[in-house]
Short mmCIF file of C-alpha atoms in Angstrom, two decimals:
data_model
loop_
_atom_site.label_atom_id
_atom_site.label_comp_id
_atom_site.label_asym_id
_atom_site.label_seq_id
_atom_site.Cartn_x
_atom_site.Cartn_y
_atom_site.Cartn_z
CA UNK A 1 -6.26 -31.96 8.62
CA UNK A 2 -3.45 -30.01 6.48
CA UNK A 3 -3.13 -33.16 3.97
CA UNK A 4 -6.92 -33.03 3.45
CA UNK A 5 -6.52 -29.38 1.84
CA UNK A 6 -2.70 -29.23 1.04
CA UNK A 7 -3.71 -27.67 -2.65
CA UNK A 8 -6.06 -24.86 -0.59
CA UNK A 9 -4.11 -21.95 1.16
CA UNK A 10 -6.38 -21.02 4.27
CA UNK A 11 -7.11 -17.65 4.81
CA UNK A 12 -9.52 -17.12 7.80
CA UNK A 13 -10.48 -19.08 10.70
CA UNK A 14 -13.05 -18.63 13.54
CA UNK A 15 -14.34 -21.62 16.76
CA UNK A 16 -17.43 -22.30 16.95
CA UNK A 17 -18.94 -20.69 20.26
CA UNK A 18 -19.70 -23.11 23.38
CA UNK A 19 -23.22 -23.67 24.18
CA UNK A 20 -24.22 -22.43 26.88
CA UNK A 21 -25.63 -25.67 28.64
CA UNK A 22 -22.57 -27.85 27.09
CA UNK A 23 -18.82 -27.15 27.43
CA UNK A 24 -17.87 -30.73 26.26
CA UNK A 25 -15.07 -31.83 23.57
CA UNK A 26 -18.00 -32.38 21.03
CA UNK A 27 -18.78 -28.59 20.45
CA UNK A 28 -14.96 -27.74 19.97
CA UNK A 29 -15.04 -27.17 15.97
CA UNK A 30 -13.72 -24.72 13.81
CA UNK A 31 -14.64 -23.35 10.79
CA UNK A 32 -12.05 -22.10 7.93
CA UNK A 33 -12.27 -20.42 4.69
CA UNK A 34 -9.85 -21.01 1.88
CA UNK A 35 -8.56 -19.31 -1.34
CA UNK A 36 -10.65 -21.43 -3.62
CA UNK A 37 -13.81 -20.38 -1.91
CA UNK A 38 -14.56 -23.47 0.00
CA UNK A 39 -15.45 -23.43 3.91
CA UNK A 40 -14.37 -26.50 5.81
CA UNK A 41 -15.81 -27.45 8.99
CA UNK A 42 -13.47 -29.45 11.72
CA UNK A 43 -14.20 -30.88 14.37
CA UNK A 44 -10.98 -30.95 17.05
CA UNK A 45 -11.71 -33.61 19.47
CA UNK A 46 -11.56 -36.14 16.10
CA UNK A 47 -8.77 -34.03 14.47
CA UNK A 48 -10.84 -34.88 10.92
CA UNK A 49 -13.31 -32.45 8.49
CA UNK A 50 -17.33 -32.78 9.11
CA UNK A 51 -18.20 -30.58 6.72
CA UNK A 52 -17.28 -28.79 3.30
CA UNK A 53 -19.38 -26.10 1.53
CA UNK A 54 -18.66 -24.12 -1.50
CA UNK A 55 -20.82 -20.39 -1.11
CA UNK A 56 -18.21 -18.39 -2.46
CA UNK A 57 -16.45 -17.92 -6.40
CA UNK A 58 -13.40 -16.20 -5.24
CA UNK A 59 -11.02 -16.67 -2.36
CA UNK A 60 -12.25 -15.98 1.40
CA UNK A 61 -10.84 -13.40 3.41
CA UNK A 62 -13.36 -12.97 6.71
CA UNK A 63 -15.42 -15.96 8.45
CA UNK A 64 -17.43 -15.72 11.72
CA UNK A 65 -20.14 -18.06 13.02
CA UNK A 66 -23.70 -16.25 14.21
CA UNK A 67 -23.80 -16.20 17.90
CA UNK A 68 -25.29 -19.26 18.80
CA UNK A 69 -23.29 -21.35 16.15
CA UNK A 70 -26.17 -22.08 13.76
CA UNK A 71 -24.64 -20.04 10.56
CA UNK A 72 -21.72 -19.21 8.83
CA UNK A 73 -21.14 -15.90 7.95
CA UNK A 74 -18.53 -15.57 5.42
CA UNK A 75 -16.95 -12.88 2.95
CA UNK A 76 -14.78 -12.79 0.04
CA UNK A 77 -12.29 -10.92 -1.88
CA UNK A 78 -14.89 -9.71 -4.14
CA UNK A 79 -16.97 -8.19 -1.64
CA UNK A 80 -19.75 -10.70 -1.21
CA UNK A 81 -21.17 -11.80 1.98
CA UNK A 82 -22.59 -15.50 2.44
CA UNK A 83 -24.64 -17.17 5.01
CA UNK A 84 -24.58 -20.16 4.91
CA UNK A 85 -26.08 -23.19 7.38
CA UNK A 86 -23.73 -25.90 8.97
CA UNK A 87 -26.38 -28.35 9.83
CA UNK A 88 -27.72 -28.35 5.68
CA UNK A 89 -24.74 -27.70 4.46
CA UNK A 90 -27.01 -24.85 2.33
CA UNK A 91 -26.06 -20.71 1.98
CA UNK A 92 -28.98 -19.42 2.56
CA UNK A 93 -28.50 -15.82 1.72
CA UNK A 94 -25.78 -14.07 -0.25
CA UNK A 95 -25.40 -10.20 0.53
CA UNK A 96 -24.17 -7.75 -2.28
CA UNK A 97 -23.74 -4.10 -0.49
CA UNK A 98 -19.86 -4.40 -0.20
CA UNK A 99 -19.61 -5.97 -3.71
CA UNK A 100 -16.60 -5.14 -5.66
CA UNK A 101 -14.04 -4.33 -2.05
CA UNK A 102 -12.79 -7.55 0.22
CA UNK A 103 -14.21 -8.20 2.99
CA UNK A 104 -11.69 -7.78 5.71
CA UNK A 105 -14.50 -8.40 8.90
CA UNK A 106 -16.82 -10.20 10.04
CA UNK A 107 -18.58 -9.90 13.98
CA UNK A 108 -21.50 -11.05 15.22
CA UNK A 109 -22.79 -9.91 18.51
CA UNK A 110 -25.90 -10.87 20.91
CA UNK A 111 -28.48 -7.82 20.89
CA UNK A 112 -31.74 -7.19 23.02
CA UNK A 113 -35.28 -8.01 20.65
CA UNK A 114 -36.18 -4.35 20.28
CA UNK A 115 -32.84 -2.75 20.44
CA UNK A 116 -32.73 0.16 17.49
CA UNK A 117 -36.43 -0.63 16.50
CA UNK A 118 -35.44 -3.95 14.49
CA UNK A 119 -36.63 -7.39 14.80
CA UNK A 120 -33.94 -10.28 15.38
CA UNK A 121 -31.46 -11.77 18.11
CA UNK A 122 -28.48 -11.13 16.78
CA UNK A 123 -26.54 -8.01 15.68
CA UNK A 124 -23.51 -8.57 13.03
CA UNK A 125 -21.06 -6.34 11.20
CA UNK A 126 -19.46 -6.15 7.70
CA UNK A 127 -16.54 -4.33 6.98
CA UNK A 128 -14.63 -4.18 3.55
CA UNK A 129 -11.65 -2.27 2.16
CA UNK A 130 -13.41 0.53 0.25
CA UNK A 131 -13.40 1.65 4.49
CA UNK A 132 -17.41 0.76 4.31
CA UNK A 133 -19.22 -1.03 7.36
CA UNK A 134 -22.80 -2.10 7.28
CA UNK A 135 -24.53 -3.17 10.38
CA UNK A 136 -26.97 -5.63 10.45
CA UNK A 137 -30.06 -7.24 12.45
CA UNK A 138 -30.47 -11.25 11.75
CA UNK A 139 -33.19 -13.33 13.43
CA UNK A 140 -32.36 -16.36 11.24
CA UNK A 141 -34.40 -19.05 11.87
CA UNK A 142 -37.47 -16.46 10.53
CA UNK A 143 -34.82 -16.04 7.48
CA UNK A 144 -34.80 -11.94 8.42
CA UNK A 145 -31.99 -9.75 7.75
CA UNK A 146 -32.08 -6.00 8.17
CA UNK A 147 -29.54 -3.43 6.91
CA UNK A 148 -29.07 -1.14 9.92
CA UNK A 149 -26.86 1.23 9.46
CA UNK A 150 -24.36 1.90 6.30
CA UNK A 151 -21.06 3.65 7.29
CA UNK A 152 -18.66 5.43 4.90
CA UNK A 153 -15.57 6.92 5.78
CA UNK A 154 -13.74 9.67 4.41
CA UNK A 155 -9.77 9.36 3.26
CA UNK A 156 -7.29 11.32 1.31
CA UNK A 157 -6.56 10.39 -2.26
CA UNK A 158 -4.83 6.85 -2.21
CA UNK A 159 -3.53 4.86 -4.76
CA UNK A 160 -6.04 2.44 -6.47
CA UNK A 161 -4.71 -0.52 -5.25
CA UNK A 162 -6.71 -0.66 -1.90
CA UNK A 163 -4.80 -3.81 -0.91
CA UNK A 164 -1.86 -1.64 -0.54
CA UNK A 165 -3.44 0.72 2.43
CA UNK A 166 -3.44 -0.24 5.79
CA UNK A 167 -6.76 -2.23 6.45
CA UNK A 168 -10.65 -1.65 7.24
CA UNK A 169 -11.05 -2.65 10.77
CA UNK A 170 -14.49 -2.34 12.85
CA UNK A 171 -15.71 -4.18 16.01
CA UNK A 172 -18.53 -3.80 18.20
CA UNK A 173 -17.41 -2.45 21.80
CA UNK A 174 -18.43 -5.06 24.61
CA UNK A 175 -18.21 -1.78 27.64
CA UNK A 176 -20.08 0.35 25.27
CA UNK A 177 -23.59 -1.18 23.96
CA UNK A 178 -24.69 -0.08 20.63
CA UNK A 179 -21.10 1.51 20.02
CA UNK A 180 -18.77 0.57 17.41
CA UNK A 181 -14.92 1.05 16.70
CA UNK A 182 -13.35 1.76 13.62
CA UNK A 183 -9.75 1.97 12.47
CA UNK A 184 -8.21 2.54 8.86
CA UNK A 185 -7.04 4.66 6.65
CA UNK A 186 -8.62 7.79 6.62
CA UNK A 187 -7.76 11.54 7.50
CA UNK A 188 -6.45 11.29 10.25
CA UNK A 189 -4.58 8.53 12.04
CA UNK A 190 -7.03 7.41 14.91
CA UNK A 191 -9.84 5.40 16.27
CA UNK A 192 -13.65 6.28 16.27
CA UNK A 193 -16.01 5.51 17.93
CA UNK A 194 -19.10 5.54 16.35
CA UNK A 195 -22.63 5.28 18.65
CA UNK A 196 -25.46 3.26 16.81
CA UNK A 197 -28.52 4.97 18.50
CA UNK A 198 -26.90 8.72 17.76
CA UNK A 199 -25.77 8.26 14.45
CA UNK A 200 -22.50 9.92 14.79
CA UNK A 201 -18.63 9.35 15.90
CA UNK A 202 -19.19 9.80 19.71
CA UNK A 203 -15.31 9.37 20.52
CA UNK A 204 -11.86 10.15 18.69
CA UNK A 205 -8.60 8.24 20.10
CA UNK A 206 -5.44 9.68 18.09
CA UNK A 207 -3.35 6.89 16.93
CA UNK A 208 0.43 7.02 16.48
CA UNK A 209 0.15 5.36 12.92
CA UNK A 210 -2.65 4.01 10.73
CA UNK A 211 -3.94 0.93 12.31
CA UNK A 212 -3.14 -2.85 11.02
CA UNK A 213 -4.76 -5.14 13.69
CA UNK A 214 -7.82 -4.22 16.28
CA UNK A 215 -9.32 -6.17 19.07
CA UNK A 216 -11.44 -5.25 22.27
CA UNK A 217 -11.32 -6.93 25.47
CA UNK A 218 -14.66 -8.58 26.55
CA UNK A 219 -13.82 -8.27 30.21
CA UNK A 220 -11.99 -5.06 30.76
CA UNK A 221 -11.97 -1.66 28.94
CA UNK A 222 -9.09 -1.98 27.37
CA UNK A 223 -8.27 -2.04 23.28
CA UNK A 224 -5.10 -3.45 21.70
CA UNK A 225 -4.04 -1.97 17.90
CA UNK A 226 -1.11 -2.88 16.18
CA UNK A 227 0.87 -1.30 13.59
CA UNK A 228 3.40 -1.56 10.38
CA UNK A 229 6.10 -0.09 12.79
CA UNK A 230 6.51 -2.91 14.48
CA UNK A 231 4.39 -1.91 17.89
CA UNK A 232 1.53 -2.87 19.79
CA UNK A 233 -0.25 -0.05 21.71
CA UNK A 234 -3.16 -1.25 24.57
CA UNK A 235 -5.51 1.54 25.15
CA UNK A 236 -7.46 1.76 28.89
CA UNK A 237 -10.86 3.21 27.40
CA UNK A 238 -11.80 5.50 27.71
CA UNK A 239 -8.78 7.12 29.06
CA UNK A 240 -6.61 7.06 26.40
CA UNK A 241 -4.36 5.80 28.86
CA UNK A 242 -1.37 4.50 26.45
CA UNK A 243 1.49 1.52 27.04
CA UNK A 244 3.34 0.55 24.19
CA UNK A 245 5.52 -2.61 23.26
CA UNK A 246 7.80 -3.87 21.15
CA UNK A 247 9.20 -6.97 20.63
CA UNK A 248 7.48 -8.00 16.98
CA UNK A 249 9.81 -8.50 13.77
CA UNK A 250 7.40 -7.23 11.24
CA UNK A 251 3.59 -5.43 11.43
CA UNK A 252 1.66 -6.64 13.77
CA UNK A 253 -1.15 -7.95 11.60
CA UNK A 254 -3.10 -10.04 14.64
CA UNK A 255 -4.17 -9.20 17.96
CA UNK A 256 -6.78 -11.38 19.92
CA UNK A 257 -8.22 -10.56 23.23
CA UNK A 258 -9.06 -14.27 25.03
CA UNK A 259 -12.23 -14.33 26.48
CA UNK A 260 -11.68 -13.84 29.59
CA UNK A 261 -9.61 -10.87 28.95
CA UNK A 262 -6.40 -11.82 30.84
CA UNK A 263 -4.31 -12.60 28.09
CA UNK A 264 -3.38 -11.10 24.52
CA UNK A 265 -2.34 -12.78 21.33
CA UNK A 266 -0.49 -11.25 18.76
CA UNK A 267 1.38 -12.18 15.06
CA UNK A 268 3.72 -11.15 13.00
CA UNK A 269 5.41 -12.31 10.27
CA UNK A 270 7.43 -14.53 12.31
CA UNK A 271 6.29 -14.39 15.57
CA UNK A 272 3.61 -15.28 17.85
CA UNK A 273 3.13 -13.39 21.22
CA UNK A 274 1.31 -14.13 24.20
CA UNK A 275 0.84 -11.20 26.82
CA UNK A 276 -0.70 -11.63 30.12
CA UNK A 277 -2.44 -8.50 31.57
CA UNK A 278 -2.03 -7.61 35.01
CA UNK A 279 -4.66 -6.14 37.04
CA UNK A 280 -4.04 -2.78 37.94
#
């Protein structure tokens, strides 16, 4: 796989979900963007590529598939947002809102017919450097899109150079439906939470520093953040209920819940962690 793009840096990286009816080898792909603004499709049981699109001018920095696998959601560093299909190898849209700020997320998320008033199975977020998230209702296969909410957060004078601040990170909260969490620089050092149906942060979580790496657990209420100084902090929601570790040689610029929430996987510059979680 790495001698098939050894000119192309990769830059993001997201699995395809599992069917729900199939958990065989065949569905294990993954999908990666790359710094000439390709997206490659592998598949892992045949360790070879299936699939290479080219939706995007400018290097990628955020892929996610839609829920059931069937698109490609995928942003770049100047602030566009492509979807793009796997089995035509097409984009079929091309979002401009965050034009002109990276993308630094993208998160899809399964969502009743009629929840907030909007057509669509699917419910997907966009969140870019500027500290901007748009929310978003999809039903693609009737090619519908709406723009649900458009979030802007306030910060203290910074220097221009937005790739220089601690990032833009939002994900929807799996304990809390129709909640969101955001983390980044701002006026404070904290996380919000931010309810969907009232409009409005619902939820404040002081922070110790500004925030480099996010994740919710889908099976428990907890939230790991990681930091510049070196620390991971996981947060019993909603709590507050703080343990922090060490142990990283640099920020912590990853942290991924596994699905079923009993392990933790961090990065840093030179390290890779795996922490189980104990009930309790």
């Amino acid at each position: 796989v790495s001698a098939l793009v050894a000119l192309q840096s990769c830059q993001c990286l997201a699995w395809k979900p599992h069917p729900v009816v199939a958990w065989g080898a065949e569905s294990q792909q993954v999908v990666a963007g790359y710094s000439d603004g390709t997206i490659r499709v592998f598949s892992i049981s045949r360790t070879e590529m299936e699939l290479k699109m080219h939706p995007h001018a400018v290097a990628l920095t955020a892929i996610a598939y839609s829920t059931d696998g069937e698109m490609i959601l995928s942003g770049g560093k100047d602030g566009l947002v492509a979807v793009s299909s796997p089995r035509t190898g097409m984009t079929i849209r091309v979002l401009a809102e965050h034009k002109g700020s990276p993308i630094t997320v993208l998160q899809c998320t399964r969502k009743q017919y009629r929840d907030f008033g909007a057509e669509g199975g699917e419910l997907w977020l966009a969140t870019s450097s500027d500290r901007r998230v748009s929310v978003w209702a999809s039903d693609w296969l009737k090619d519908k899109c709406e723009l649900l909410d458009w979030l802007s957060f306030p910060a203290p004078a910074g220097p221009e150079d937005l790739g220089s601040l601690p990032p833009s990170l939002a994900a929807f909260c799996p304990w809390e439906p129709g909640t969101l969490v955001y983390v980044g620089f701002g006026m404070q050092k904290e996380a919000l939470f931010y309810s969907l149906r009232k409009k409005q942060v619902v939820e404040k979580i002081s922070l110790p520093y500004f925030a480099t790496s996010l994740s919710l657990s889908p099976a428990a209420r907890f939230m790991a953040v990681g930091f510049g100084e070196r620390l991971l902090r996981l947060l019993r929601c909603p709590s507050s209920e703080a343990q922090d570790y060490a142990g990283h040689d640099d920020t912590v610029h990853l942290c991924r819940f596994a699905p079923s929430g009993r392990r933790l996987l961090t990065a840093s510059h030179s390290a890779i962690l795996l922490w189980e979680l104990t009930a309790g």
